[in-house]
Amino acid sequence: MERNNLYPIFLKTKNLQVLIVGGGLVAEEKLTFLLKSSPDAHVTMVSPMFREGTVKLAKKGCVTLVKDVYDKRYLHGRHMVVATTDVPEVNVQVWKDCRAEAKLVNVADNPPYCDFYMGGIVTKGNVKVAISTNGKSPTTAKRLRQFFEDVIPENVDDLVKNLNEYRKTIKGNFEEKVEKLNEFTKSLVEK
């Protein structure tokens, strides 16, 4: 049976430099979802042209727009790269350049050229749930995101904050604290 072997992580994009190569609709979608999840992300976009919506969106975040064609010099200082051009050869070149410099790269809609996928994300205060279909079905990830947005209660952030305060009052070593928190939160998942 096939399974999803991806390792989920939550990146502090405020501390990273992200490059998006391309300025079309797909680039705008990637930027939109990135800024929705991480409004403090540092992003540079390189493209000969940018959509009007991308220009407006860039003004709301920490986004630099560079009107130019892709050149590997734009990888300097970048941690993560997303290639979204409509020229497959350019996207593959971005992937090759990233491989040579050990940069994480995602070539949009081309799973063999991706180190990571940008999945569905649900955010409610401090609670964030990421959904991956292993690059097989973005539509399913979208539907699951909608489901979790409805299922996760709006006040879940209050619970998280209260548990954080409670955690600070617990005495004992790490194992004892974990055991007490597990007992305290068990009712959250009981049916």
Coordinates of C-alpha atoms in Angstrom, one line a residue:
M1 CA 0.0 0.0 0.0
E2 CA 1.3 3.4 -0.9
R3 CA 1.6 5.9 1.9
N4 CA 2.6 9.6 2.5
N5 CA 6.2 9.6 3.7
L6 CA 6.5 13.4 3.8
Y7 CA 7.8 14.9 7.0
P8 CA 5.6 17.8 8.1
I9 CA 7.3 20.8 9.6
F10 CA 6.2 24.4 10.4
L11 CA 8.7 26.9 9.1
K12 CA 9.3 30.3 10.6
T13 CA 9.3 32.1 7.3
K14 CA 10.0 35.4 9.0
N15 CA 13.5 34.0 9.6
L16 CA 13.9 32.7 6.0
Q17 CA 14.4 34.1 2.6
V18 CA 11.9 32.8 0.1
L19 CA 12.2 33.2 -3.7
I20 CA 9.3 32.8 -6.1
V21 CA 10.3 32.5 -9.8
G22 CA 7.4 33.7 -12.0
G23 CA 4.8 36.4 -12.0
G24 CA 1.7 34.7 -13.4
L25 CA -1.5 33.3 -11.8
V26 CA 0.3 30.3 -10.2
A27 CA 2.9 32.6 -8.6
E28 CA 0.2 34.8 -7.3
E29 CA -1.6 31.8 -5.8
K30 CA 1.6 30.6 -4.1
L31 CA 2.3 34.1 -2.7
T32 CA -1.3 34.4 -1.5
F33 CA -1.3 31.2 0.4
L34 CA 2.2 31.8 1.8
L35 CA 1.2 35.3 3.1
K36 CA -2.2 34.0 4.4
S37 CA -0.4 31.5 6.5
S38 CA 2.8 33.6 7.3
P39 CA 2.1 37.3 6.8
D40 CA 5.6 38.1 8.0
A41 CA 7.3 35.9 5.4
H42 CA 10.2 37.5 3.5
V43 CA 9.7 36.9 -0.2
T44 CA 11.4 38.0 -3.4
M45 CA 9.6 37.4 -6.7
V46 CA 11.5 37.4 -10.0
S47 CA 9.7 37.7 -13.3
P48 CA 9.6 39.8 -16.4
M49 CA 6.0 40.7 -15.5
F50 CA 3.7 40.7 -12.5
R51 CA -0.1 40.5 -12.4
E52 CA -1.9 43.5 -10.9
G53 CA -3.1 41.4 -8.0
T54 CA 0.5 40.3 -7.2
V55 CA 1.6 43.9 -7.1
K56 CA -1.2 44.8 -4.7
L57 CA -0.5 41.7 -2.5
A58 CA 3.2 42.5 -2.4
K59 CA 2.5 45.9 -0.9
K60 CA 0.7 44.2 2.0
G61 CA 3.7 42.0 3.0
C62 CA 7.4 41.9 3.0
V63 CA 7.6 41.2 -0.7
T64 CA 10.2 42.5 -3.2
L65 CA 9.3 42.3 -6.9
V66 CA 12.2 42.1 -9.3
K67 CA 11.3 42.6 -13.0
D68 CA 13.9 40.3 -14.7
V69 CA 14.3 36.9 -16.1
Y70 CA 15.5 34.1 -13.9
D71 CA 19.2 33.8 -13.2
K72 CA 20.8 31.6 -10.7
R73 CA 22.3 34.6 -8.9
Y74 CA 18.8 35.2 -7.5
L75 CA 19.3 32.0 -5.4
H76 CA 22.0 33.7 -3.3
G77 CA 20.9 34.0 0.3
R78 CA 17.6 32.1 -0.3
H79 CA 16.5 29.2 1.8
M80 CA 13.4 28.1 -0.1
V81 CA 12.5 28.5 -3.8
V82 CA 9.2 28.1 -5.7
A83 CA 9.3 27.9 -9.5
T84 CA 6.0 28.8 -11.2
T85 CA 6.9 29.9 -14.7
D86 CA 4.9 28.6 -17.7
V87 CA 8.3 27.6 -19.4
P88 CA 9.1 24.0 -18.3
E89 CA 12.8 24.4 -19.2
V90 CA 13.1 27.4 -16.8
N91 CA 11.4 25.5 -14.0
V92 CA 13.7 22.5 -14.5
Q93 CA 16.8 24.9 -14.5
V94 CA 15.6 26.4 -11.2
W95 CA 15.4 22.9 -9.8
K96 CA 18.9 22.0 -11.1
D97 CA 20.4 25.2 -9.7
C98 CA 18.7 24.6 -6.3
R99 CA 19.9 21.0 -6.2
A100 CA 23.5 22.2 -6.9
E101 CA 23.2 24.7 -4.0
A102 CA 21.2 22.5 -1.5
K103 CA 18.2 24.8 -1.6
L104 CA 14.7 23.5 -0.9
V105 CA 12.6 23.8 -4.1
N106 CA 9.1 23.3 -5.3
V107 CA 8.4 23.3 -9.0
A108 CA 4.6 24.0 -9.2
D109 CA 2.5 21.1 -10.4
N110 CA 5.6 18.9 -11.1
P111 CA 6.0 16.5 -8.1
P112 CA 9.3 14.9 -9.3
Y113 CA 10.9 18.4 -9.0
C114 CA 9.6 19.1 -5.5
D115 CA 11.4 18.9 -2.1
F116 CA 8.2 20.0 -0.5
Y117 CA 4.5 20.7 -1.2
M118 CA 2.4 23.6 -0.1
G119 CA -0.6 21.8 1.3
G120 CA -4.0 22.9 2.7
I121 CA -3.7 24.9 5.9
V122 CA -6.3 25.7 8.6
T123 CA -5.4 28.4 11.1
K124 CA -7.4 29.3 14.2
G125 CA -5.3 31.5 16.5
N126 CA -2.3 29.5 17.7
V127 CA -3.6 26.3 16.2
K128 CA -2.5 25.4 12.7
V129 CA -3.3 22.2 10.8
A130 CA -1.5 21.3 7.6
I131 CA -3.0 18.8 5.1
S132 CA -1.0 16.9 2.5
T133 CA -2.2 14.5 -0.2
N134 CA 1.4 13.7 -1.1
G135 CA 1.0 15.9 -4.2
K136 CA -1.6 13.6 -5.6
S137 CA -4.8 15.7 -5.2
P138 CA -4.8 19.4 -4.3
T139 CA -8.6 19.3 -4.6
T140 CA -8.9 16.8 -1.9
A141 CA -6.6 18.8 0.4
K142 CA -8.8 21.9 -0.3
R143 CA -11.9 20.0 0.7
L144 CA -10.3 18.6 3.8
R145 CA -9.2 22.1 4.7
Q146 CA -12.8 23.3 4.4
F147 CA -13.9 20.4 6.6
F148 CA -11.4 21.2 9.3
E149 CA -12.2 24.9 9.2
D150 CA -15.8 23.9 10.1
V151 CA -15.0 21.2 12.6
I152 CA -12.3 23.0 14.7
P153 CA -14.1 25.2 17.1
E154 CA -13.5 29.0 16.9
N155 CA -12.5 29.1 20.6
V156 CA -9.8 26.5 20.3
D157 CA -7.2 29.3 20.7
D158 CA -8.6 30.0 24.2
L159 CA -8.1 26.4 25.1
V160 CA -4.5 26.5 23.9
K161 CA -3.8 29.6 25.9
N162 CA -5.4 28.2 29.0
L163 CA -3.4 25.0 28.7
N164 CA -0.2 27.0 28.3
E165 CA -0.9 28.8 31.5
Y166 CA -1.8 25.5 33.3
R167 CA 1.4 23.9 31.9
K168 CA 3.4 26.7 33.7
T169 CA 1.9 25.7 37.0
I170 CA 2.6 22.0 36.8
K171 CA 5.4 20.7 39.1
G172 CA 7.7 17.8 38.4
N173 CA 10.0 16.6 35.7
F174 CA 9.3 16.6 32.0
E175 CA 7.7 13.1 32.0
E176 CA 5.5 14.0 34.9
K177 CA 4.3 17.2 33.2
V178 CA 3.6 15.4 30.0
E179 CA 1.6 12.7 31.8
K180 CA -0.5 15.4 33.6
L181 CA -1.1 17.3 30.4
N182 CA -2.1 14.1 28.6
E183 CA -4.6 13.2 31.4
F184 CA -6.0 16.7 31.4
T185 CA -6.5 16.9 27.6
K186 CA -7.7 13.3 27.1
S187 CA -11.3 14.5 27.0
L188 CA -10.6 16.5 23.8
V189 CA -10.4 13.3 21.7
E190 CA -12.8 11.1 23.5
K191 CA -16.0 10.4 21.7

